[in-house]
Amino acid sequence: MIDSILDRMTLEEQVSLLSGADFWTTVPVERLGVPKIKVTDGPNGARGAGSLVAGVKATCFPVAIALGASWNPDLVKQMGVALARQAKSKGAAVLLAPTVNIHRSGLNGRNFECYSEDPMLTSGLAVAYIEGVQGEGIAATIKHFAGNESEIERQTMSSDIDERTLREIYLPPFEQAVRRAGVMAVMSSYNRLNGTYTSEHHWLLTKVLREEWGFDGIVMSDWFGSHSTAETINAGLDLEMPGPARDRGDKLVAAVREGKVDAATVRASARRMLLLLERVGAFKSKPDLTERAIDLPEDRALIRRLGAEGAVLLKNDGILPLAKTSLDRIAVIGPNAATARVMGGGSAQIAAHYTVSPLEGIRAALSNANSISHAVGCRHNRLIDVFKGKITVEYFKGRGCNGDPLHVDTVDKGEFFWFELPSDELDPADFSARMVMQYAPEESGEHVFGMTNAGLARLFVDGRLMVDGHEGWTRGANYFGTANDEQRGAATLDAGRSYELTVEYEPSMASEEGINLIAVRFGVEKPLGEADIAAAVETARNADVALLFVGRDGEWDTEGLDLPDMRLPGLQEELIEKVAAANANTVIVLQTGGPIEMPWLGNVRAVLQMWYPGQELGNAVADVLFGDAGPGGRLPQTFPKALTDNSAITGDPAVYPGKDGHVHYAEGVFVGYRHHDISAVEPLFPFGFGLGYTSFRWGEPRLSVREMGPDGISVSLEVTNTGDRPGSELVQLYVRSPKAKVARPDKELRAFAKLLLQPGETGTAVMKILPRDLAYFDIEAGSFRAEPGGYQLLLAANAADIRSVIDLPLPAGYMQPPSTA
């Protein structure tokens, strides 16, 4: 059928398939019955075509690092199934996920959106995720291919990575997604790889992806991430997104006529697009692009379970789990206590059905809610609190908010990110909007107003200009680098009085990098200070236990910018020190998208890392704190004692964050625990670390054969729960290699098994490795090579806790070209 359609297509029609129709859909060819399909973000929820911050509600699942911490492919596959169902509810046939870039620096703004520092763990979870999604008839899109481990100058930066490091660290998750999961789509990254944009990288997209790995799906650009016509399609980029066409369309037709692009190349890309439509069932029934909100009890239960499975208990002197009946007074403190920080920022954002804050979850878990006291203590927000309340929005043709409004809306939040305007009569390049709202402060005193805008905007308070985001506008870090840095203004306000706030907005379509967005965010807050910390300290002093919820949120852990450091932002460290001094029973609950430094660690009794676990956050937190569920997580990323202990933080800007448009991955394959091993730098918490509420006894490991052969080898190990609570144990299998002609890590993760056991129950961890798991990539030979000799298998609870060492001979040398399965 596909070839028949292609034979009847004109060149122009074939070309039309190779660009989006708009932000989220492909171009139909109605004459030949070729429908359009919709794509949707993202990794932790299916948003649909709505705004990043509004639109049809969607189910919010845990972010990728929380899934990485679960080390549970079976649960991740279940989440993939649920996400496919959510994608269908948004009329989408393609899910733009998963993200499998590697945790390199610890400062990447999208660290939360990626699984792990280890390519094997990342690969296993990505394969499970893709199998879950695609098993339900929805295409998964693995991203970002490749070398996108930082958000700094990401549209232009060249990630300079040698081939061995690429093959061993950064490419395996993509390779396994193709070979094992049959992923249907790959998204090229914004950055350049060794000087060439990945969207124009023939070696990457054709030689490696298609010819070596056998990929037969489509390659799409990241949004506005393609920059040329002939170069991209000749390299292997099929779909330019978003639409309408910028470098394809008439330009591509002309390139074929002029001989710069072979007509067969266009046909091959068009064929892959039609094959995608066939695979997602678009030819069998016309896709229904209607968007609906479905909030299912089974999804709620899965999210809650995943939250506990990914929760990592980093420290516990016996205070956890808390006994519900023996605590008369519980202090719930911190900037993340009463606010549900359920997701990171950027394109992964969705409008969740609901969110449960830790304070709400704890209150729901306890029969005596009166025993709970609450204090904020301090803020950690990077941007001023967004305005929440009734806002009347008037839309006008042209700039300046002149004449009668064409359309009027009422919304409840001061953030607008328009993919589509509310009327087809409004031109995204030539419209304006006026937002009017009332603000009545609860307390008198100085208040700070803030606004950031992709476009031009002004904020007025009772008619007086308070924040000018118009005159002198310059590009900053917000909204993927298309908006200015937040502009602020302060005023003294009186409690009980109502003030009229007005924001006037108009787009500015000028862009240095081709990314054109229209967005504005504004808010107001009364700053907190030492008096608020003092109030939190008193709250803690009068409690039996102080639960302190700290960390970051989606303003810090976000697409578009990297973190400035690895410390808790704001006054949180001061809050921790003072609360811990006032209450000896202080428990820290962290929410971050990656590692942080912990100078206060010795002053608290327990530390629980919850990441951003989705809409059931508060319930999952309560489950773990009170022992209704055990903390099932293990670290997917090393937590260093200090930022400078990270392999990428050398003091040389060429290594990180980059210099003169290049970032040099000088550490090579020694990323994460590999770096800590080889440099003997002790981490704060090692890769794979995590505590639980029970104890386990490990038996002696057994091998299926005595030496490595072509069919591989299985390792089995009995594990018994010797405690009085159910719990999960993780067995990690590392390979240690003999000396080779290249420097190799001390050990490398090659398999793992997670067991959930009841008290007294014994289970068997079974792990299989293949000859390639002993290999490194030999650049000269262009192959994976394992030299003959004595290897070792290390059975470990984490990267620093080796329980058994097994000698494994490899009698004959092994070499595998990357083009073989």
Steps between C-alpha positions, in 0.01 A plus 500: 500500500774745594689458175175537307435832674856614433473411132194726467653789695647802335839620619325790671272262689790283611683810620191619688523196728847604616394808701237546765173671421517697824647460848365149558363340183631363173379596153220289345470419132125479475500418128664167578337432836812580702382635838674733740614376838578684821810481718514594867745565779616344718693269727284525816157569351319545169421870473341520158499815291421736787725747673786384720316653795132465414269309270336160542602331823737204488629235737835593651739206545844502667791662318771285345758525779236369741444209262876452483505481880237226491730263306172329408451438126174312560337802666646734240344285227164526679543877500569486125169319450321764706669782308388349171144508630549863600642585156192351336282718722673802346446374146873438461671213321859588591642563848813716510679288757708354660800725567818293541785748514758414765547675836837661436556816706225490763404852392303424184163672516342185355682260731158415649373401156771237452533163671857455615873558473535139385420392142401146600241611756377767259470245220305249706245754615469663157433165333229420757341844457497470120361147506218618725412796280533329163325184613185714511541630144658835585842588359773591746766757412837452666693824549720703478738343247774570612735681741237729656622486862471874571259783431770766462493641145331176405381621158856562383746329737721227358534198726845372414505129588744236378351195333591254776322714759199535272480127439544398865314773691272725294373285212409164667151608617412602143654183360308277739178690430543415132629143529291374794188719507456587133443866580301669224646852520821676596532872571823675409639739758549875468875495551782429262698179538870543429425818307198385296136552593351163587212572262762513221726223629521227236729277708259514793165479321586273209823307555446417868124519549373349177785298348659359817202471733235432234263781600204523261291766673497876462747758623340831595662823603460650842268799474669764282811282515561465125693769315534400134333332206731269304733433792230369735321268260824368352620426853185300582261745671149408389269744677556871564306616805302702570311613192427668278809427293798729541784318322294238320193566281585702190867517603529121499315467170744750352796310646382186320450688172851646536659162568602575859269226630424175324129437444555149638613653829172691528304188412684297766419758769139526385477122510619495860237759590228286340635194678465686830137579420441134417665383822281720719184390315427833334397339170256258664291772657522876465676633810275681747699803613249594772660557840344359817604483864498150649584458868507128573525331842750248364727787388474662843598173666791445262635852557477454875685170482766644269549786744592260778702275267717796399534652848862468618569490872846653527533513877304347787615451858184310585251786515322379185244369448304727732235340722164662431370438852796616709543854367292767666650795316648505148652811345478512120736771382663639189433646156405158359263404782170662404574535129503191280820498294399217271698559180792681343474794265510543123336289233436217748244714684132412493182629659450226759152378598586576860803503727544382859746697711703332778298691760174372348633146478615497861168639621314235305720226646443598863175471689587800717569783257501745791836360604660654190644852498634671191746777418662600171824636643643629172451503127723353232325620187710631211204703371245704695196291596265486205170687543206274582145629482241617251656669195299651217691476172410716200650418160538769231591503134826684450730642765426748772172352636299748292130490415254237607634160604453220251479235772469499880607216732506442874791305648633436851877521465740771384698291253431477128686286250310513172541224243161599362306824550130483594381632162609423145462872427797578727841510333772359730739760362262794528265492797490634854344395828398682816470308829312666785473365856455607861756437773425536872811438716457302820769701677616858478855578395730490202391272218703407193348469153679297236451430131681315224384507142580351159373804318441845647296576811432755771345446845303779667372529858202737525611653171863557608771323303657251740694261274626592156560202277485713187761773481849359474379141479788251470509123477547309826470143630124452527266319260781305337710813460234695309388725790678766702631443850229575752450874552383615844350798677412557865218689671363535851147359513232509771323188619129494426521742209440381144746602229437472127777328309514537123739331260521601135677261264593486133728257312844573366580244236866596459722205590868438460456123498171443321300408811190717508290477814232721651481484877475709815511421871435744784445491874528671836623394843590638840863402564577278796784571738665409830171535688353222290797272567463579871131406486588170334762431766243555775258270321770233493601557862148422621466174303596137558642481149579761236442400139687748285409507130773672299656488157424668171209519256428525129635854484849370582483150354387605157569489132680808372760561772745311716530532876747754640632256763411188698378675817144544621378839376384784722531477878424129521836396642461758777147372562626141530778592742270699727213252496739211572648695791151555642374144451726197527245293306531678166428307180590652164287423195675612182351584164760569237567386146850383586775500763558776754771577750399434863715694749221446755485120464654424840240711684185313392370152577373397158506612137245380244538593131160514327596669168187620309271196522184628330155599614486250791807659664348563843345157529821326391701706752261407780509133398878492538530718811246292694606163365193413295750453219873454516746736332574288193742733321873484439702789361522505120763772529798546730461773761844663538607673819573817303427620149872501421509123560301455179701384198375785280576777750874544452529875509560502125201672333572305182396183687198663664301713430673550164722753331483665158202287402656166595472279809768232518406173669858466625414242766419251225339182632574590863158642586327468836611202710763415238669831581476452875652153469793597282584820689437360849266791579256383766142601423246622751271217388612249238318398186237237579480593870181491701381383840181318595287399797602134511812283468615240248738207485676419175597148407792386288479590130483222240609506136323316219838420337858535616625726224358757262386354170310636201162440667588697810476405865234517770567588862248407768491599865254417775388789720300461822305770684616453860304790645142547614382726215457448127767670297693506175863410446706590197782277378740673262742315273816680392779381271866567577734462207868408476748752369439597140669727250265778609416624848185328623279571801559302816153352460193546280137415571385226268184355663274535801204331665252648745309273735196588712487257792270443794648433848673163494458460124788393276525603138754442227668780310590383148719711276639423156791660322635452147851517357451863400451582869872430543597726212617853435477681168820480300507811282774367269311178433159667496377218721417401854795297625560284805854375530557148628578464867355493845196719567316541828130517578418718800173447685421824682235680701635826360813625328685518833366179658637195318363178653655231275777479240494220241781428257382455144742385230461611139710241318494655156493861395163645404428761234158619391449755226235754607288405197423155643221430748 
